Every structure is written in C-alpha cells, then in structure tokens.
Coordinates of C-alpha atoms in Angstrom, one line a residue:
R1 CA 32.5 11.5 -23.4
C2 CA 33.6 14.4 -21.3
K3 CA 36.3 16.9 -22.2
L4 CA 38.6 18.2 -19.5
N5 CA 40.2 21.6 -19.4
N6 CA 43.4 20.1 -20.9
P7 CA 43.1 20.2 -24.7
G8 CA 43.6 16.9 -26.5
K9 CA 42.7 14.8 -23.4
T10 CA 39.3 13.0 -23.3
L11 CA 37.8 11.3 -20.3
F12 CA 35.2 8.5 -20.8
V13 CA 32.4 8.3 -18.2
K14 CA 30.1 5.3 -17.9
V15 CA 26.5 6.3 -17.2
Y16 CA 24.1 3.8 -15.6
T17 CA 20.4 4.3 -16.1
M18 CA 17.5 2.6 -14.5
K19 CA 14.0 2.5 -15.7
T20 CA 11.3 3.5 -13.2
I21 CA 8.4 1.1 -13.1
F22 CA 4.9 2.5 -12.8
V23 CA 2.0 0.3 -12.1
N24 CA -1.4 1.4 -13.5
E25 CA -3.8 2.2 -10.7
S26 CA -6.6 0.2 -12.4
A27 CA -4.3 -2.8 -12.8
Q28 CA -3.3 -2.9 -9.1
P29 CA -5.3 -5.6 -7.2
R30 CA -7.2 -4.2 -4.2
K31 CA -8.0 -6.0 -1.0
W32 CA -10.5 -5.3 1.7
Y33 CA -9.5 -5.2 5.4
I34 CA -11.6 -4.8 8.5
I35 CA -10.4 -3.3 11.8
D36 CA -12.3 -3.8 15.1
A37 CA -11.5 -0.6 17.0
E38 CA -13.2 -1.6 20.3
G39 CA -10.8 -0.9 23.2
K40 CA -7.9 0.0 20.9
S41 CA -6.1 3.3 21.0
L42 CA -7.4 6.0 18.7
G43 CA -3.9 6.9 17.3
R44 CA -2.8 3.3 16.7
V45 CA -6.0 2.4 14.8
A46 CA -5.7 5.6 12.7
A47 CA -2.0 5.0 12.0
K48 CA -2.6 1.4 10.8
A49 CA -5.6 2.4 8.7
A50 CA -3.7 5.3 7.1
Y51 CA -0.7 3.0 6.3
V52 CA -2.9 0.5 4.5
L53 CA -5.1 3.1 2.8
R54 CA -2.0 4.8 1.4
G55 CA -0.7 1.5 0.1
K56 CA 2.6 1.5 1.9
N57 CA 2.3 -2.2 2.6
K58 CA 2.7 -3.0 -1.1
P59 CA 5.9 -3.1 -3.1
S60 CA 4.3 -1.0 -5.9
Y61 CA 3.9 2.0 -3.6
A62 CA 4.2 5.4 -5.2
V63 CA 3.7 8.7 -3.5
N64 CA 1.7 10.2 -6.3
Q65 CA -0.7 7.3 -6.9
E66 CA -3.7 5.8 -5.1
M67 CA -2.5 2.2 -4.7
G68 CA -4.0 1.4 -1.2
D69 CA -6.6 -1.1 -0.1
F70 CA -10.0 -0.6 1.3
V71 CA -10.4 -0.4 5.1
V72 CA -13.6 -0.9 7.1
I73 CA -13.5 0.2 10.7
I74 CA -16.2 -1.1 13.0
N75 CA -17.0 -0.1 16.7
A76 CA -15.5 3.3 16.1
D77 CA -17.6 4.7 19.0
K78 CA -15.8 2.4 21.4
V79 CA -12.2 3.4 20.5
A80 CA -10.1 4.2 23.6
V81 CA -8.3 7.5 24.4
T82 CA -5.8 7.6 27.2
G83 CA -5.4 10.0 30.1
N84 CA -7.8 13.0 30.2
K85 CA -8.1 13.3 26.4
A86 CA -11.9 12.6 26.5
K87 CA -12.4 15.8 28.4
D88 CA -9.4 17.9 27.3
K89 CA -9.0 17.2 23.6
L90 CA -10.7 19.8 21.5
Y91 CA -11.9 19.8 17.9
H92 CA -12.4 23.1 16.1
N93 CA -14.7 23.9 13.2
Y94 CA -14.8 27.3 11.6
T95 CA -17.9 28.2 9.6
G96 CA -16.3 31.1 7.8
F97 CA -18.5 33.8 9.4
V98 CA -17.5 36.2 12.2
G99 CA -17.7 34.5 15.5
G100 CA -18.3 31.2 13.8
L101 CA -15.6 29.1 15.5
K102 CA -17.3 26.0 17.0
T103 CA -15.3 24.0 19.5
F104 CA -16.2 20.5 20.8
T105 CA -14.5 18.2 23.2
Y106 CA -13.8 14.5 22.3
E107 CA -16.8 13.4 24.5
K108 CA -19.3 15.7 22.8
L109 CA -18.1 14.9 19.3
N110 CA -18.2 11.2 20.0
E111 CA -21.7 11.5 21.3
R112 CA -23.0 13.5 18.2
H113 CA -21.0 11.8 15.5
P114 CA -19.3 8.6 16.8
G115 CA -17.0 8.0 13.8
D116 CA -15.7 11.6 13.4
P117 CA -12.7 11.6 15.8
L118 CA -11.3 8.5 14.1
K119 CA -12.1 10.0 10.6
I120 CA -10.3 13.3 11.6
A121 CA -7.3 11.4 12.9
I122 CA -6.9 9.3 9.7
A123 CA -7.4 12.3 7.4
G124 CA -4.6 14.1 9.3
M125 CA -2.2 11.3 8.4
L126 CA -3.0 11.3 4.7
P127 CA -1.9 13.9 2.1
H128 CA -3.8 17.2 2.3
G129 CA -5.2 17.7 -1.2
R130 CA -6.9 15.9 -4.0
L131 CA -5.1 12.6 -3.5
G132 CA -5.8 12.6 0.2
R133 CA -9.5 13.1 -0.4
K134 CA -9.6 10.4 -3.0
I135 CA -7.8 8.0 -0.6
M136 CA -10.2 8.8 2.2
D137 CA -13.1 7.6 0.1
N138 CA -11.6 4.1 0.6
C139 CA -12.1 4.2 4.3
K140 CA -15.5 3.2 5.7
I141 CA -16.1 3.9 9.4
Y142 CA -19.1 2.5 11.3
A143 CA -20.0 3.2 15.0
G144 CA -21.5 -0.3 15.5
A145 CA -20.4 -3.8 14.6
E146 CA -22.7 -3.9 11.5
H147 CA -21.3 -3.0 8.1
P148 CA -22.6 -3.6 4.5
Y149 CA -19.3 -5.0 3.1
A150 CA -19.6 -8.6 4.0
A151 CA -19.8 -9.6 0.3
Q152 CA -16.2 -8.2 -0.2
N153 CA -15.0 -10.8 2.4
P154 CA -12.7 -8.4 4.3
Q155 CA -9.7 -9.8 6.1
A156 CA -9.1 -9.0 9.7
L157 CA -6.3 -6.5 10.4
E158 CA -4.6 -6.6 13.8
V159 CA -3.6 -3.3 15.4

C-alpha cells in the first residue's frame, strides 16, 4: 500500500519478487578441456580459455563464484602471433628495486619460458584479485604435446 499526497486516497501497488538461485561451487560439476595451441592465434586461444575458465559457458554462471572448468593447453610454445609482434611486443617485470625494470620481447620470453606469454594473456582476461588467482589455478599450460591429465579424459576444445 502506498499513500499519495491526497489525504484519504490510497493506491495499491503490486510488487513482484524473484528468488536468485545460487549454485554451491562444490556441487557444480566440472569438466576438463584440452586446447592444442599449435599454429593458433595467441589472443584467440587466450580468449577461449578465459571464457571456459570463468564458467561463462554454463547457465549457472555467477560473477562472484568460481564455476569454470579445467583447461589444459598443449603446444603453447608453437602459438602464433601476427605481424611483427614477435619482435615488437614487450613484456615488463618490475623487481621493486631502483632500476629493476626488466623488459623482454615476445621472442626472448618464449625462448626462456614457453608458456608465459599465453599465461600472461589469459591472466589479463580474468578478474584481478583473489578470484582471478583462484581461477588461474585451473589452467594448465604445457610447452610440448605431453601432459599428465590423460586420466581426467579431457575433451578437445576448438578455437
């Protein structure tokens, strides 16, 4: 009931409510997916992996919960970059000390740590905080074609 400015007159308002359904994270079934990154674009692989890791492919998606699946990425060292990005793209790391800014090109970083460019790209597409770090634990990146998750029977995911 809502009273108007006019005394003696009453306006009835119908209020519709809806219950928000929350799925418990432990009750949510998780799947395992595998992505072969050989010859595929770095950004497209990272975007697809982040989408599945976040859980946006499920109807029970919630922004504040970890509902995503596990993703195994193989052949991360053979991921493709277009144009001159191999020479021109820079990755920065600051140690915290004066003069401690370390800069690497894509080529150098891929030689030293083959999965890092892909890991950095995926982490940039996830939330920046506790939830993002927790979600990133569900992403397994390997430079070669071998991985120890064959027992989980991962399904192939097309990019």
